[in-house]
GROMACS .gro file of C-alpha atoms in nm:
model
  312
    1MET     CA    1  21.684  11.554   6.878
    2ALA     CA    2  21.985  11.643   7.095
    3SER     CA    3  22.197  11.944   7.007
    4LEU     CA    4  22.568  11.921   6.932
    5LYS     CA    5  22.637  12.089   7.265
    6GLU     CA    6  22.434  11.827   7.450
    7LEU     CA    7  22.599  11.542   7.259
    8SER     CA    8  22.946  11.678   7.333
    9ALA     CA    9  22.870  11.644   7.706
   10VAL     CA   10  22.803  11.268   7.680
   11PRO     CA   11  23.097  11.075   7.832
   12GLU     CA   12  23.322  10.912   7.572
   13VAL     CA   13  23.308  10.536   7.539
   14LEU     CA   14  23.602  10.538   7.296
   15ALA     CA   15  23.880  10.728   7.469
   16PRO     CA   16  24.123  10.958   7.288
   17GLY     CA   17  24.476  10.834   7.236
   18HIS     CA   18  24.388  10.527   7.030
   19ARG     CA   19  24.617  10.439   6.740
   20LEU     CA   20  24.377  10.457   6.448
   21CYS     CA   21  24.510  10.662   6.156
   22ALA     CA   22  24.445  11.033   6.129
   23GLY     CA   23  24.133  11.079   5.919
   24CYS     CA   24  24.005  10.724   5.975
   25GLY     CA   25  23.627  10.708   5.951
   26ALA     CA   26  23.587  10.423   6.203
   27PRO     CA   27  23.635  10.616   6.531
   28ILE     CA   28  23.404  10.893   6.407
   29VAL     CA   29  23.135  10.632   6.347
   30VAL     CA   30  23.187  10.466   6.685
   31ARG     CA   31  23.179  10.791   6.882
   32GLN     CA   32  22.864  10.912   6.706
   33ILE     CA   33  22.673  10.586   6.743
   34VAL     CA   34  22.740  10.497   7.106
   35ARG     CA   35  22.621  10.843   7.215
   36ALA     CA   36  22.272  10.735   7.108
   37ALA     CA   37  22.255  10.433   7.342
   38HIS     CA   38  22.123  10.629   7.643
   39ALA     CA   39  22.232  10.335   7.861
   40PRO     CA   40  22.545  10.141   7.956
   41VAL     CA   41  22.679   9.945   7.659
   42VAL     CA   42  22.860   9.616   7.612
   43ILE     CA   43  23.063   9.618   7.293
   44GLY     CA   44  23.169   9.326   7.079
   45ASN     CA   45  23.446   9.385   6.827
   46ALA     CA   46  23.553   9.172   6.533
   47THR     CA   47  23.922   9.156   6.446
   48GLY     CA   48  24.016   9.453   6.229
   49CYS     CA   49  24.154   9.806   6.229
   50LEU     CA   50  23.928   9.918   6.513
   51GLU     CA   51  24.022   9.625   6.733
   52VAL     CA   52  24.398   9.621   6.683
   53SER     CA   53  24.431   9.999   6.720
   54THR     CA   54  24.232  10.030   7.042
   55SER     CA   55  24.366   9.733   7.238
   56VAL     CA   56  24.745   9.742   7.211
   57TYR     CA   57  24.860   9.544   7.516
   58PRO     CA   58  24.859   9.648   7.798
   59TYR     CA   59  24.635   9.941   7.708
   60THR     CA   60  24.271   9.981   7.605
   61SER     CA   61  24.080  10.274   7.460
   62TRP     CA   62  23.742  10.142   7.576
   63ASN     CA   63  23.566  10.291   7.877
   64THR     CA   64  23.307  10.013   7.882
   65PRO     CA   65  23.295   9.631   7.882
   66TRP     CA   66  23.448   9.526   7.551
   67ILE     CA   67  23.493   9.182   7.398
   68HIS     CA   68  23.724   9.097   7.112
   69THR     CA   69  23.658   8.780   6.921
   70ALA     CA   70  23.770   8.661   6.581
   71PHE     CA   71  23.676   8.796   6.239
   72GLU     CA   72  23.402   8.539   6.197
   73ASN     CA   73  23.209   8.540   6.524
   74ALA     CA   74  23.162   8.888   6.673
   75ALA     CA   75  22.786   8.873   6.613
   76ALA     CA   76  22.761   8.522   6.759
   77THR     CA   77  22.960   8.623   7.068
   78LEU     CA   78  22.751   8.930   7.137
   79SER     CA   79  22.426   8.744   7.078
   80GLY     CA   80  22.542   8.501   7.347
   81VAL     CA   81  22.613   8.787   7.587
   82GLU     CA   82  22.270   8.937   7.517
   83THR     CA   83  22.107   8.597   7.582
   84ALA     CA   84  22.297   8.561   7.912
   85TYR     CA   85  22.180   8.908   8.015
   86ARG     CA   86  21.816   8.816   7.955
   87SER     CA   87  21.864   8.491   8.148
   88LEU     CA   88  22.022   8.666   8.447
   89LYS     CA   89  21.739   8.917   8.451
   90LYS     CA   90  21.486   8.635   8.448
   91GLN     CA   91  21.669   8.468   8.738
   92GLY     CA   92  21.665   8.791   8.935
   93LYS     CA   93  22.044   8.817   8.935
   94ILE     CA   94  22.028   9.149   8.750
   95ASP     CA   95  21.782   9.421   8.850
   96LYS     CA   96  21.488   9.405   8.610
   97ASP     CA   97  21.503   9.783   8.575
   98GLN     CA   98  21.872   9.776   8.479
   99GLU     CA   99  21.895   9.842   8.106
  100ILE     CA  100  22.208   9.749   7.914
  101LYS     CA  101  22.254   9.788   7.539
  102PHE     CA  102  22.461   9.557   7.318
  103VAL     CA  103  22.646   9.670   7.007
  104ALA     CA  104  22.897   9.492   6.783
  105PHE     CA  105  23.141   9.665   6.550
  106GLY     CA  106  23.306   9.502   6.251
  107GLY     CA  107  23.475   9.617   5.934
  108ASP     CA  108  23.353   9.508   5.592
  109GLY     CA  109  23.592   9.211   5.591
  110GLY     CA  110  23.450   9.083   5.920
  111THR     CA  111  23.093   9.169   5.820
  112TYR     CA  112  23.034   9.130   5.445
  113ASP     CA  113  23.263   8.830   5.415
  114ILE     CA  114  23.422   8.637   5.702
  115GLY     CA  115  23.159   8.720   5.965
  116PHE     CA  116  22.857   8.704   5.736
  117GLN     CA  117  22.736   8.364   5.858
  118SER     CA  118  22.728   8.451   6.229
  119LEU     CA  119  22.583   8.795   6.152
  120SER     CA  120  22.301   8.640   5.948
  121GLY     CA  121  22.231   8.395   6.228
  122ALA     CA  122  22.216   8.666   6.495
  123MET     CA  123  21.982   8.875   6.281
  124GLU     CA  124  21.757   8.577   6.199
  125ARG     CA  125  21.731   8.492   6.570
  126ASN     CA  126  21.638   8.857   6.628
  127HIS     CA  127  21.863   8.918   6.928
  128LYS     CA  128  21.809   9.258   7.086
  129MET     CA  129  22.142   9.395   6.972
  130VAL     CA  130  22.283   9.643   6.723
  131TYR     CA  131  22.543   9.539   6.468
  132VAL     CA  132  22.743   9.821   6.309
  133CYS     CA  133  22.962   9.772   6.003
  134TYR     CA  134  23.224  10.043   5.961
  135ASP     CA  135  23.263   9.999   5.589
  136ASN     CA  136  23.603  10.109   5.455
  137GLU     CA  137  23.552   9.893   5.146
  138ALA     CA  138  23.855   9.663   5.171
  139TYR     CA  139  24.066   9.455   5.412
  140MET     CA  140  24.259   9.762   5.526
  141ASN     CA  141  24.405   9.606   5.841
  142THR     CA  142  24.592   9.335   5.650
  143GLY     CA  143  24.713   9.519   5.342
  144ILE     CA  144  24.424   9.670   5.142
  145GLN     CA  145  24.295   9.350   4.981
  146ARG     CA  146  23.960   9.363   4.801
  147SER     CA  147  23.646   9.252   4.985
  148SER     CA  148  23.291   9.206   4.861
  149ALA     CA  149  23.231   9.565   4.977
  150THR     CA  150  23.501   9.698   4.743
  151PRO     CA  151  23.347   9.901   4.458
  152MET     CA  152  23.392   9.814   4.093
  153GLY     CA  153  23.706   9.970   3.950
  154ALA     CA  154  23.896  10.008   4.279
  155ASP     CA  155  24.269   9.944   4.280
  156THR     CA  156  24.363   9.711   4.569
  157THR     CA  157  24.651   9.474   4.635
  158THR     CA  158  24.442   9.178   4.517
  159SER     CA  159  24.270   9.362   4.232
  160PRO     CA  160  24.574   9.563   4.121
  161VAL     CA  161  24.599   9.796   3.827
  162GLY     CA  162  24.901   9.726   3.606
  163LYS     CA  163  25.005   9.570   3.278
  164VAL     CA  164  24.770   9.273   3.305
  165SER     CA  165  24.461   9.468   3.414
  166THR     CA  166  24.391   9.839   3.376
  167THR     CA  167  24.048   9.830   3.540
  168GLY     CA  168  24.092   9.729   3.906
  169LYS     CA  169  23.816   9.524   4.070
  170GLN     CA  170  23.583   9.389   3.805
  171GLN     CA  171  23.274   9.310   4.017
  172ASN     CA  172  23.010   9.529   4.178
  173ARG     CA  173  23.001   9.545   4.556
  174LYS     CA  174  22.755   9.349   4.767
  175ASP     CA  175  22.448   9.543   4.885
  176LEU     CA  176  22.466   9.429   5.246
  177THR     CA  177  22.218   9.676   5.395
  178ARG     CA  178  21.939   9.540   5.179
  179ILE     CA  179  22.048   9.182   5.255
  180MET     CA  180  22.017   9.252   5.627
  181ALA     CA  181  21.679   9.419   5.578
  182ALA     CA  182  21.567   9.102   5.397
  183HIS     CA  183  21.611   8.918   5.729
  184ASN     CA  184  21.291   9.099   5.836
  185ILE     CA  185  21.461   9.255   6.135
  186PRO     CA  186  21.295   9.557   6.298
  187TYR     CA  187  21.554   9.806   6.177
  188ALA     CA  188  21.829   9.842   5.917
  189ALA     CA  189  21.993  10.163   5.799
  190GLN     CA  190  22.275  10.312   5.597
  191VAL     CA  191  22.456  10.615   5.743
  192SER     CA  192  22.743  10.857   5.686
  193PRO     CA  193  22.956  11.051   5.938
  194ALA     CA  194  22.905  11.365   5.728
  195HIS     CA  195  22.535  11.367   5.820
  196TRP     CA  196  22.572  11.342   6.197
  197ASN     CA  197  22.210  11.424   6.282
  198ASP     CA  198  22.081  11.159   6.042
  199LEU     CA  199  22.330  10.908   6.184
  200TYR     CA  200  22.240  10.990   6.545
  201GLN     CA  201  21.866  10.957   6.489
  202LYS     CA  202  21.912  10.622   6.316
  203ALA     CA  203  22.135  10.498   6.597
  204GLU     CA  204  21.867  10.594   6.849
  205LYS     CA  205  21.612  10.392   6.651
  206ALA     CA  206  21.851  10.097   6.630
  207PHE     CA  207  21.910  10.088   7.007
  208ALA     CA  208  21.536  10.128   7.072
  209ALA     CA  209  21.434   9.853   6.829
  210ASP     CA  210  21.247   9.557   6.973
  211GLY     CA  211  21.495   9.306   6.836
  212ALA     CA  212  21.793   9.305   6.604
  213ALA     CA  213  21.916   9.614   6.422
  214PHE     CA  214  22.186   9.667   6.162
  215ILE     CA  215  22.368   9.987   6.066
  216ASN     CA  216  22.602  10.014   5.770
  217ALA     CA  217  22.829  10.317   5.809
  218LEU     CA  218  23.063  10.452   5.544
  219ALA     CA  219  23.409  10.482   5.701
  220PRO     CA  220  23.671  10.618   5.457
  221CYS     CA  221  24.030  10.501   5.489
  222PRO     CA  222  24.290  10.764   5.384
  223ARG     CA  223  24.556  10.500   5.326
  224GLY     CA  224  24.345  10.256   5.127
  225TRP     CA  225  24.141  10.515   4.938
  226ARG     CA  226  24.445  10.741   4.892
  227TYR     CA  227  24.316  11.088   4.975
  228ASP     CA  228  24.418  11.366   5.214
  229ALA     CA  229  24.321  11.268   5.570
  230LYS     CA  230  24.161  11.607   5.636
  231ASP     CA  231  23.899  11.540   5.367
  232THR     CA  232  23.725  11.241   5.530
  233VAL     CA  233  23.397  11.415   5.610
  234GLU     CA  234  23.386  11.596   5.276
  235LEU     CA  235  23.439  11.264   5.098
  236CYS     CA  236  23.146  11.116   5.292
  237ARG     CA  237  22.935  11.411   5.185
  238LEU     CA  238  23.028  11.354   4.821
  239ALA     CA  239  22.936  10.986   4.854
  240ALA     CA  240  22.582  11.084   4.954
  241ASP     CA  241  22.551  11.367   4.699
  242THR     CA  242  22.645  11.132   4.413
  243CYS     CA  243  22.419  10.856   4.554
  244PHE     CA  244  22.724  10.629   4.566
  245TRP     CA  245  22.626  10.580   4.932
  246PRO     CA  246  22.252  10.649   4.972
  247LEU     CA  247  22.123  10.733   5.319
  248TYR     CA  248  21.810  10.537   5.401
  249GLU     CA  249  21.641  10.315   5.657
  250VAL     CA  250  21.416  10.011   5.651
  251GLU     CA  251  21.196  10.021   5.959
  252ASN     CA  252  20.957   9.731   6.013
  253GLY     CA  253  20.974   9.654   5.642
  254LYS     CA  254  20.914  10.009   5.520
  255THR     CA  255  21.185  10.189   5.325
  256ARG     CA  256  21.250  10.560   5.372
  257VAL     CA  257  21.522  10.758   5.197
  258THR     CA  258  21.645  11.007   5.456
  259TYR     CA  259  21.861  11.222   5.229
  260LYS     CA  260  21.789  11.319   4.871
  261PRO     CA  261  22.047  11.553   4.718
  262ARG     CA  262  21.901  11.867   4.562
  263GLU     CA  263  22.129  11.809   4.267
  264LYS     CA  264  22.253  11.454   4.218
  265LYS     CA  265  22.619  11.486   4.126
  266PRO     CA  266  22.794  11.251   3.881
  267VAL     CA  267  22.986  10.972   4.052
  268THR     CA  268  23.309  11.100   3.894
  269GLU     CA  269  23.302  11.382   4.154
  270PHE     CA  270  23.345  11.118   4.423
  271LEU     CA  271  23.589  10.897   4.233
  272LYS     CA  272  23.833  11.157   4.104
  273VAL     CA  273  23.954  11.266   4.449
  274GLN     CA  274  24.072  10.914   4.540
  275GLY     CA  275  24.395  10.755   4.428
  276ARG     CA  276  24.238  10.409   4.415
  277PHE     CA  277  24.027  10.524   4.118
  278ARG     CA  278  24.287  10.741   3.941
  279HIS     CA  279  24.334  10.488   3.660
  280LEU     CA  280  23.966  10.510   3.565
  281PHE     CA  281  24.032  10.852   3.414
  282ASN     CA  282  24.296  10.719   3.175
  283PRO     CA  283  24.205  10.692   2.806
  284GLY     CA  284  24.026  10.366   2.734
  285ASN     CA  285  23.836  10.341   3.063
  286GLU     CA  286  23.547  10.570   2.966
  287GLY     CA  287  23.317  10.269   2.927
  288LEU     CA  288  23.392  10.148   3.280
  289LEU     CA  289  23.306  10.489   3.424
  290GLU     CA  290  22.977  10.474   3.234
  291ASP     CA  291  22.905  10.127   3.374
  292ILE     CA  292  22.975  10.246   3.730
  293GLN     CA  293  22.740  10.543   3.684
  294LYS     CA  294  22.468  10.322   3.537
  295GLU     CA  295  22.485  10.082   3.832
  296ILE     CA  296  22.463  10.366   4.083
  297ASP     CA  297  22.166  10.514   3.896
  298ARG     CA  298  21.996  10.175   3.885
  299ARG     CA  299  22.033  10.116   4.258
  300TRP     CA  300  21.919  10.471   4.337
  301GLU     CA  301  21.607  10.440   4.123
  302GLN     CA  302  21.533  10.100   4.277
  303LEU     CA  303  21.562  10.250   4.625
  304LEU     CA  304  21.324  10.535   4.537
  305ALA     CA  305  21.078  10.283   4.394
  306GLU     CA  306  21.090  10.081   4.717
  307GLU     CA  307  21.021  10.398   4.914
  308GLU     CA  308  20.724  10.478   4.694
  309ILE     CA  309  20.580  10.130   4.748
  310SER     CA  310  20.627  10.167   5.125
  311ASN     CA  311  20.430  10.494   5.120
  312ARG     CA  312  20.124  10.344   4.951
   0.00000   0.00000   0.00000
């Protein structure tokens, strides 16, 4: 495991001076993950906050080959590039000892929803590539609309809290990490920027996997979640300590929980510091808070049970 000092000496792939918001979780995720490639990288990027803020014409924040395609086809595009690379190697047009890694980045809108079909196809075909979802839990780039990654109870512009509804989004979020693991790919993991060593080790495994790998990274959005931008990492830590965002991996079909809080905190500790959940603490919404806690507990217990089965 590399030390922080060693990691800080790795050249930046995402240059400073980009236009992502202060406190945005996405650039933290990108910078931590690409350090684990240990090889030149080609990056595919779905439309979204990361793309529009790092490629404002005529500038770019990327110090590596970078391809922007639409919301729906980042995984398909990068799988095509990876296939071309293997073909050129086979033809002798690229040195057989030249190793290049391929990684795609997409937000939850371009991953859970619009890009889900091409992502599923790339994973099923088992391309030797890494797909990273920076999950900020809504369509932040286009106005904070709800996505299938948005948690139950969240206030968004398309699940607004007001006179008609006092509850926010009424559905539970999609469990995409487990859906990707169900593709029987070599590696799938869930990570948080607050646990940098856990994230780095999982990224190393993803890049080293003999086939497709998927990483789901929590990436808080100060504007959409409505919290102080300086608290991004602390919010990520709370997400893991409440088991709202469990840290685990599924490697060759075996589940391992990589972080188990010494004292599992109630989910209200995570919710109460975000403006998008403020309404949940109004009189009359006690039942909804209970439902949210029950769902988190159920998923956590299910995850622990899967780990236990894997260890048999």
